[in-house]
Amino acid sequence: MNLFVINSGSSSIKYQLFHMPAEKVVCSGLVERIGLEDAVITHKVYKDDQQEVIPLTLPIPDHGIGLAEVVKLLTDDKIGVIQNPQEIQVVGHRVVHGGESFAQTAIITEATKAEIKKLFPLAPLHNPSNFLGIEVAEQIFPKATQIAVFDTAFHQTMPAKAFRYAIPEEFYTKLGIRAYGFHGTSHKYVADRAIAYLSKKDTNLITIHLGNGCSMSAVKNGICVDTSMGLGPMNGLIMGTRSGDIDQSVIFYLVNQLGYDLKEVNTILNKKSGMLGLTGFSDMRDITKAIELGDMHAQLAYDMYAYRIKKYMGAYAAVLNGLDAIVFTAGVGENDKKIRELICREMEYLGITIDVARNNSSDKDMREINTAEARVKVLVIPTNEELEIARQCFDLVSNPQPI
């Protein structure tokens, strides 16, 4: 089966073509700067353990044109991997917010699309772009089964005591205001791999997704019981440009005392805060370079970043009533050895100690970095959200649910 995975952003499209069930990646790519004259497509073809990279710069006015250009590459006489779009049997779409409507992966129908549109107010930066990707793909791959995989679905197993806010009841019952959580596809992928690695029937995991966006989940026996993000993706950990947890009084002070309007405050907390607000940099690589040069602001931000994660680790260990492993994943989690060391420092009470040599290894595969005698495994597991989406889509079409 040819299964095409699409992750559509406001000005970008990430994609991968899989042969299933072998889970073989045939090609992948990224369309960037959609809407501009100098848009960029980076297309990669994998054949005989070799990778060929095809970079293109061209005007791409909209997502439809962008995906049409991708199809040209997929069907090109020299580098193509299919002969025509009809060979794509399934298209899997990442959709950020599924609300309470979608606790599972879903085949896209008109009713599904209507529900996704209803959720636009809960994810105004993401769901409209995801929806646009669906509509464009329906035109280009009209015979394919279109499937939505929701970032929030993995967290729908949380109990009410974890996802409810202590605000008047009608805000939840009438408006659906609650914690939903995000990065669920990533958390599920690494949790499943960790459980398989541990070979234990009963497992208590803390999964830590650290990229430009950051989140954590408490996972018991493969089921999410709590997560750090909330109604939207701003809550919880300190992130690249997002503040994470903040006293609500700060918002009222900015508006009522300093004269900011709510749109400005939203921009500050979403796009100008986090590591960017503290250091001037949103990329952890730039921050670590600044630390090496003696920048005290960068060092403080680094310490704050790790401290917030440690607080959540303690809370989730309590929620789980025990801990078998913690899992680091995503760009920072997989590659920043110093932040992993700082997070795990002085955590012996929870049974967490890391082996410096293991932690410093440049190995990019799944690996253990804890000491041999540690009670709790510390794992680094590269995430693969596109593969998780492909697996969920393939499982759905192979084992259709009764209506």
Short mmCIF file of C-alpha atoms in Angstrom, two decimals, residues 12-384:
data_model
loop_
_atom_site.label_atom_id
_atom_site.label_comp_id
_atom_site.label_asym_id
_atom_site.label_seq_id
_atom_site.Cartn_x
_atom_site.Cartn_y
_atom_site.Cartn_z
CA SER A 12 4.53 24.85 4.82
CA ILE A 13 3.81 21.21 3.95
CA LYS A 14 5.83 18.30 5.35
CA TYR A 15 5.28 14.96 3.65
CA GLN A 16 6.45 11.34 3.50
CA LEU A 17 5.47 8.46 1.25
CA PHE A 18 5.50 5.02 2.91
CA HIS A 19 5.19 1.53 1.51
CA MET A 20 3.03 -0.27 4.08
CA PRO A 21 3.05 -2.55 5.97
CA ALA A 22 6.84 -2.69 5.43
CA GLU A 23 7.04 0.90 6.82
CA LYS A 24 9.56 1.72 4.12
CA VAL A 25 10.05 5.44 3.47
CA VAL A 26 10.15 5.94 -0.30
CA CYS A 27 10.47 9.71 -0.32
CA SER A 28 10.00 12.70 1.96
CA GLY A 29 10.13 16.42 1.74
CA LEU A 30 9.26 19.90 2.91
CA VAL A 31 7.58 22.77 1.09
CA GLU A 32 8.44 26.08 2.79
CA ARG A 33 7.55 29.77 2.36
CA ILE A 34 4.22 29.08 0.67
CA GLY A 35 2.74 32.35 -0.57
CA LEU A 36 6.09 33.81 -1.62
CA GLU A 37 7.93 34.05 -4.92
CA ASP A 38 10.99 32.31 -3.49
CA ALA A 39 9.28 29.32 -1.93
CA VAL A 40 11.48 26.26 -1.40
CA ILE A 41 10.87 22.54 -1.88
CA THR A 42 13.39 20.08 -0.47
CA HIS A 43 12.51 16.65 -1.89
CA LYS A 44 14.34 13.47 -0.86
CA VAL A 45 14.18 10.11 -2.63
CA TYR A 46 15.42 6.93 -0.94
CA LYS A 47 16.54 4.03 -3.10
CA ASP A 48 18.98 1.15 -2.52
CA ASP A 49 20.07 2.69 0.82
CA GLN A 50 20.96 5.90 -1.00
CA GLN A 51 19.41 9.34 -0.57
CA GLU A 52 18.99 11.79 -3.41
CA VAL A 53 18.11 15.37 -2.47
CA ILE A 54 16.34 17.63 -4.96
CA PRO A 55 16.16 21.31 -3.90
CA LEU A 56 13.85 23.68 -5.80
CA THR A 57 13.13 27.40 -5.48
CA LEU A 58 10.00 28.66 -7.25
CA PRO A 59 6.85 30.72 -6.70
CA ILE A 60 4.22 28.79 -4.73
CA PRO A 61 1.20 31.05 -4.17
CA ASP A 62 -0.86 28.57 -2.15
CA HIS A 63 -1.04 25.06 -0.68
CA GLY A 64 -2.77 23.68 -3.77
CA ILE A 65 0.11 24.71 -6.01
CA GLY A 66 2.60 23.44 -3.42
CA LEU A 67 1.06 19.98 -3.29
CA ALA A 68 0.72 19.92 -7.08
CA GLU A 69 4.48 20.55 -7.35
CA VAL A 70 5.10 17.69 -4.93
CA VAL A 71 3.00 15.39 -7.13
CA LYS A 72 5.14 16.40 -10.11
CA LEU A 73 8.19 15.25 -8.19
CA LEU A 74 6.48 12.03 -7.10
CA THR A 75 5.64 11.19 -10.74
CA ASP A 76 8.75 12.63 -12.47
CA ASP A 77 10.17 10.46 -15.27
CA LYS A 78 13.66 10.39 -13.72
CA ILE A 79 13.21 10.63 -9.95
CA GLY A 80 9.55 9.67 -9.59
CA VAL A 81 8.44 6.87 -7.26
CA ILE A 82 4.90 6.48 -8.65
CA GLN A 83 3.45 6.88 -12.13
CA ASN A 84 0.32 8.83 -11.22
CA PRO A 85 -1.53 10.13 -8.13
CA GLN A 86 -4.07 7.30 -8.35
CA GLU A 87 -1.40 4.98 -6.92
CA ILE A 88 -1.72 6.69 -3.53
CA GLN A 89 -4.30 4.61 -1.68
CA VAL A 90 -4.30 6.41 1.68
CA VAL A 91 -3.46 9.97 2.71
CA GLY A 92 -2.85 10.54 6.42
CA HIS A 93 -3.20 14.06 7.80
CA ARG A 94 -1.86 15.48 11.04
CA VAL A 95 -4.60 17.52 12.71
CA VAL A 96 -3.52 19.36 15.83
CA HIS A 97 -6.80 19.69 17.74
CA GLY A 98 -9.49 17.03 17.87
CA GLY A 99 -11.25 18.33 20.98
CA GLU A 100 -13.47 15.78 22.66
CA SER A 101 -14.91 14.78 19.29
CA PHE A 102 -11.95 12.63 18.30
CA ALA A 103 -10.33 10.22 20.72
CA GLN A 104 -9.16 8.02 17.84
CA THR A 105 -7.83 8.32 14.32
CA ALA A 106 -10.75 8.95 11.93
CA ILE A 107 -11.57 8.50 8.25
CA ILE A 108 -12.34 11.94 6.86
CA THR A 109 -15.93 12.51 5.80
CA GLU A 110 -17.93 15.71 5.41
CA ALA A 111 -19.07 15.24 9.01
CA THR A 112 -15.44 14.85 10.14
CA LYS A 113 -14.48 18.04 8.34
CA ALA A 114 -17.39 19.90 9.91
CA GLU A 115 -16.19 18.87 13.39
CA ILE A 116 -12.62 19.92 12.61
CA LYS A 117 -13.90 23.33 11.51
CA LYS A 118 -15.84 23.70 14.76
CA LEU A 119 -12.53 23.34 16.59
CA PHE A 120 -10.85 26.25 14.76
CA PRO A 121 -11.30 28.57 17.80
CA LEU A 122 -9.38 26.11 20.01
CA ALA A 123 -6.40 25.93 17.61
CA PRO A 124 -6.55 29.04 15.38
CA LEU A 125 -2.90 28.76 14.35
CA HIS A 126 -3.03 25.08 13.38
CA ASN A 127 -6.42 23.57 12.56
CA PRO A 128 -7.23 25.92 9.64
CA SER A 129 -3.93 24.96 7.97
CA ASN A 130 -4.54 21.26 8.66
CA PHE A 131 -8.04 21.61 7.21
CA LEU A 132 -6.69 23.32 4.09
CA GLY A 133 -4.25 20.45 3.60
CA ILE A 134 -7.17 18.01 3.72
CA GLU A 135 -9.20 19.91 1.13
CA VAL A 136 -6.23 20.22 -1.24
CA ALA A 137 -5.37 16.51 -0.87
CA GLU A 138 -8.97 15.52 -1.60
CA GLN A 139 -8.68 17.28 -4.97
CA ILE A 140 -5.26 15.88 -5.88
CA PHE A 141 -5.83 12.33 -4.58
CA PRO A 142 -9.59 11.91 -5.15
CA LYS A 143 -9.56 8.11 -4.98
CA ALA A 144 -7.49 7.86 -1.80
CA THR A 145 -8.93 7.28 1.65
CA GLN A 146 -8.25 10.46 3.61
CA ILE A 147 -7.57 9.93 7.33
CA ALA A 148 -7.05 12.39 10.19
CA VAL A 149 -4.65 11.67 13.07
CA PHE A 150 -5.12 14.08 15.99
CA ASP A 151 -2.37 15.42 18.26
CA THR A 152 -4.88 15.53 21.11
CA ALA A 153 -6.23 11.97 20.73
CA PHE A 154 -3.57 10.23 22.84
CA HIS A 155 -4.46 12.46 25.79
CA GLN A 156 -8.20 11.74 25.66
CA THR A 157 -7.65 8.93 28.19
CA MET A 158 -6.89 11.45 30.94
CA PRO A 159 -9.38 11.30 33.82
CA ALA A 160 -11.56 14.32 34.55
CA LYS A 161 -9.56 15.13 37.69
CA ALA A 162 -6.56 15.71 35.41
CA PHE A 163 -8.16 17.57 32.50
CA ARG A 164 -10.73 19.78 34.21
CA TYR A 165 -10.05 23.37 35.32
CA ALA A 166 -11.43 24.75 38.58
CA ILE A 167 -13.67 27.30 36.87
CA PRO A 168 -17.49 27.47 36.65
CA GLU A 169 -18.99 24.22 35.35
CA GLU A 170 -20.67 25.71 32.30
CA PHE A 171 -17.32 26.72 30.79
CA TYR A 172 -16.64 23.02 30.37
CA THR A 173 -20.11 21.65 29.69
CA LYS A 174 -21.12 24.37 27.21
CA LEU A 175 -17.82 25.54 25.78
CA GLY A 176 -15.46 22.58 26.17
CA ILE A 177 -12.83 24.53 28.09
CA ARG A 178 -10.46 21.91 29.57
CA ALA A 179 -6.93 20.59 29.14
CA TYR A 180 -6.50 18.66 25.89
CA GLY A 181 -2.74 18.32 25.53
CA PHE A 182 -0.67 18.19 22.35
CA HIS A 183 2.29 16.36 20.78
CA GLY A 184 0.21 13.23 21.37
CA THR A 185 1.48 11.46 18.26
CA SER A 186 5.06 11.86 19.46
CA HIS A 187 4.27 10.86 23.05
CA LYS A 188 2.46 7.72 21.86
CA TYR A 189 5.27 6.72 19.50
CA VAL A 190 8.05 6.93 22.08
CA ALA A 191 5.89 5.44 24.86
CA ASP A 192 5.14 2.39 22.71
CA ARG A 193 8.83 1.96 21.90
CA ALA A 194 9.80 2.32 25.56
CA ILE A 195 7.23 -0.27 26.65
CA ALA A 196 8.49 -2.72 24.02
CA TYR A 197 12.07 -2.10 25.16
CA LEU A 198 11.29 -2.59 28.86
CA SER A 199 9.32 -5.79 28.16
CA LYS A 200 7.13 -5.18 31.20
CA LYS A 201 3.39 -5.68 31.41
CA ASP A 202 2.92 -2.81 33.87
CA THR A 203 4.91 0.33 33.08
CA ASN A 204 5.04 3.84 34.49
CA LEU A 205 6.64 6.30 32.06
CA ILE A 206 7.27 10.00 31.83
CA THR A 207 7.71 11.06 28.20
CA ILE A 208 9.48 14.39 27.65
CA HIS A 209 9.11 16.02 24.21
CA LEU A 210 11.57 18.91 23.95
CA GLY A 211 11.63 20.83 20.69
CA ASN A 212 10.70 24.43 19.97
CA GLY A 213 7.43 23.38 21.59
CA CYS A 214 7.80 21.31 24.76
CA SER A 215 5.48 18.99 26.67
CA MET A 216 5.49 16.07 29.07
CA SER A 217 3.10 13.18 29.66
CA ALA A 218 2.54 10.69 32.46
CA VAL A 219 1.86 7.31 30.83
CA LYS A 220 0.63 4.25 32.76
CA ASN A 221 0.59 0.96 30.85
CA GLY A 222 0.57 2.85 27.55
CA ILE A 223 -2.33 5.09 28.60
CA CYS A 224 -1.89 8.83 29.08
CA VAL A 225 -3.08 9.94 32.54
CA ASP A 226 -1.76 13.52 32.53
CA THR A 227 0.04 15.97 30.27
CA SER A 228 1.54 19.44 30.63
CA MET A 229 -0.13 21.36 27.80
CA GLY A 230 -3.71 22.48 28.25
CA LEU A 231 -6.52 24.07 26.24
CA GLY A 232 -3.85 25.32 23.86
CA PRO A 233 -0.15 24.56 23.40
CA MET A 234 1.16 27.44 25.57
CA ASN A 235 0.87 25.84 29.00
CA GLY A 236 3.39 23.80 30.96
CA LEU A 237 7.11 23.81 30.18
CA ILE A 238 9.27 26.74 29.11
CA MET A 239 9.56 26.58 25.32
CA GLY A 240 11.38 28.27 22.46
CA THR A 241 9.05 31.28 22.30
CA ARG A 242 6.18 30.31 24.66
CA SER A 243 6.13 31.17 28.34
CA GLY A 244 4.69 27.91 29.66
CA ASP A 245 3.03 28.09 33.10
CA ILE A 246 2.52 31.65 34.30
CA ASP A 247 0.56 33.32 37.10
CA GLN A 248 -2.71 34.60 35.56
CA SER A 249 -2.20 37.82 37.52
CA VAL A 250 0.61 38.71 35.13
CA ILE A 251 -1.91 38.92 32.29
CA PHE A 252 -4.26 41.17 34.27
CA TYR A 253 -1.33 43.37 35.31
CA LEU A 254 -0.14 43.78 31.72
CA VAL A 255 -3.65 44.74 30.57
CA ASN A 256 -5.03 46.74 33.50
CA GLN A 257 -1.89 48.45 34.78
CA LEU A 258 0.44 48.68 31.79
CA GLY A 259 -2.12 49.22 29.02
CA TYR A 260 -1.43 46.22 26.77
CA ASP A 261 -4.38 44.85 24.83
CA LEU A 262 -5.17 41.14 24.84
CA LYS A 263 -3.85 40.60 21.33
CA GLU A 264 -0.49 42.06 22.35
CA VAL A 265 -0.38 39.88 25.48
CA ASN A 266 -1.16 36.78 23.42
CA THR A 267 1.70 37.64 21.06
CA ILE A 268 4.08 38.24 23.96
CA LEU A 269 3.29 34.95 25.70
CA ASN A 270 3.18 32.88 22.50
CA LYS A 271 5.90 34.36 20.32
CA LYS A 272 8.17 36.60 22.42
CA SER A 273 8.57 34.68 25.67
CA GLY A 274 10.16 31.38 26.67
CA MET A 275 13.86 31.07 25.89
CA LEU A 276 13.60 33.87 23.31
CA GLY A 277 12.28 36.31 25.90
CA LEU A 278 14.89 35.32 28.46
CA THR A 279 17.94 35.19 26.18
CA GLY A 280 17.19 36.68 22.77
CA PHE A 281 17.51 33.19 21.25
CA SER A 282 14.85 30.53 20.67
CA ASP A 283 17.25 27.84 19.42
CA MET A 284 18.90 25.86 22.22
CA ARG A 285 22.12 25.56 20.20
CA ASP A 286 22.51 29.34 20.22
CA ILE A 287 21.76 29.42 23.95
CA THR A 288 24.41 26.83 24.79
CA LYS A 289 26.95 28.80 22.75
CA ALA A 290 26.02 31.92 24.72
CA ILE A 291 26.52 30.00 27.99
CA GLU A 292 29.99 28.93 26.84
CA LEU A 293 30.77 32.61 26.30
CA GLY A 294 29.75 33.43 29.87
CA ASP A 295 26.25 34.83 29.23
CA MET A 296 24.56 34.74 32.65
CA HIS A 297 21.08 35.40 31.17
CA ALA A 298 21.47 32.31 29.00
CA GLN A 299 22.64 30.25 32.00
CA LEU A 300 19.66 31.35 34.08
CA ALA A 301 17.25 30.50 31.26
CA TYR A 302 18.88 27.07 30.88
CA ASP A 303 18.52 26.46 34.62
CA MET A 304 14.87 27.59 34.57
CA TYR A 305 14.12 25.32 31.61
CA ALA A 306 15.52 22.27 33.42
CA TYR A 307 13.95 23.23 36.77
CA ARG A 308 10.44 23.40 35.28
CA ILE A 309 10.88 19.92 33.79
CA LYS A 310 12.11 18.54 37.14
CA LYS A 311 9.00 19.94 38.88
CA TYR A 312 6.76 18.11 36.43
CA MET A 313 8.78 14.93 36.83
CA GLY A 314 8.18 14.96 40.56
CA ALA A 315 4.48 15.60 40.09
CA TYR A 316 4.09 12.84 37.51
CA ALA A 317 6.05 10.33 39.58
CA ALA A 318 3.51 10.99 42.33
CA VAL A 319 0.56 10.65 39.94
CA LEU A 320 1.92 7.34 38.60
CA ASN A 321 2.83 6.05 42.08
CA GLY A 322 6.15 4.85 40.76
CA LEU A 323 8.44 5.19 37.80
CA ASP A 324 10.07 2.69 35.45
CA ALA A 325 11.56 5.05 32.88
CA ILE A 326 11.75 8.59 31.60
CA VAL A 327 12.04 9.21 27.88
CA PHE A 328 13.69 12.18 26.18
CA THR A 329 12.64 12.89 22.61
CA ALA A 330 12.38 15.59 19.87
CA GLY A 331 15.12 17.97 18.73
CA VAL A 332 16.40 19.21 22.09
CA GLY A 333 15.59 16.03 24.01
CA GLU A 334 17.44 13.85 21.51
CA ASN A 335 20.47 16.06 20.88
CA ASP A 336 21.21 18.29 23.88
CA LYS A 337 23.29 16.15 26.26
CA LYS A 338 23.85 19.06 28.66
CA ILE A 339 20.15 19.71 29.24
CA ARG A 340 19.54 15.99 29.84
CA GLU A 341 22.34 15.97 32.41
CA LEU A 342 21.03 19.08 34.14
CA ILE A 343 17.48 17.72 34.29
CA CYS A 344 18.63 14.40 35.77
CA ARG A 345 21.04 15.95 38.28
CA GLU A 346 20.14 15.50 41.96
CA MET A 347 17.26 13.14 41.18
CA GLU A 348 18.64 10.14 43.07
CA TYR A 349 15.63 10.07 45.39
CA LEU A 350 13.48 9.12 42.39
CA GLY A 351 16.04 6.53 41.29
CA ILE A 352 17.34 8.63 38.40
CA THR A 353 21.08 8.78 37.72
CA ILE A 354 22.71 9.05 34.32
CA ASP A 355 25.98 7.70 33.00
CA VAL A 356 27.99 10.62 31.63
CA ALA A 357 29.70 8.58 28.91
CA ARG A 358 26.41 7.09 27.73
CA ASN A 359 24.76 10.50 27.79
CA ASN A 360 27.59 12.03 25.75
CA SER A 361 27.38 9.34 23.07
CA SER A 362 26.70 10.60 19.56
CA ASP A 363 24.61 7.52 18.80
CA LYS A 364 21.37 8.60 17.12
CA ASP A 365 19.43 5.39 17.76
CA MET A 366 17.29 4.54 20.77
CA ARG A 367 19.57 4.18 23.78
CA GLU A 368 19.83 3.93 27.57
CA ILE A 369 21.82 6.67 29.30
CA ASN A 370 21.22 5.74 32.95
CA THR A 371 23.86 4.17 35.17
CA ALA A 372 23.82 0.38 35.43
CA GLU A 373 22.56 0.43 39.03
CA ALA A 374 19.84 3.07 38.50
CA ARG A 375 16.31 2.01 39.50
CA VAL A 376 14.79 4.09 36.70
CA LYS A 377 15.75 3.78 33.06
CA VAL A 378 16.61 7.01 31.26
CA LEU A 379 15.96 6.54 27.55
CA VAL A 380 16.63 8.69 24.51
CA ILE A 381 14.22 7.70 21.75
CA PRO A 382 14.13 9.60 18.43
CA THR A 383 10.54 10.49 17.67
CA ASN A 384 8.93 9.72 14.31
#
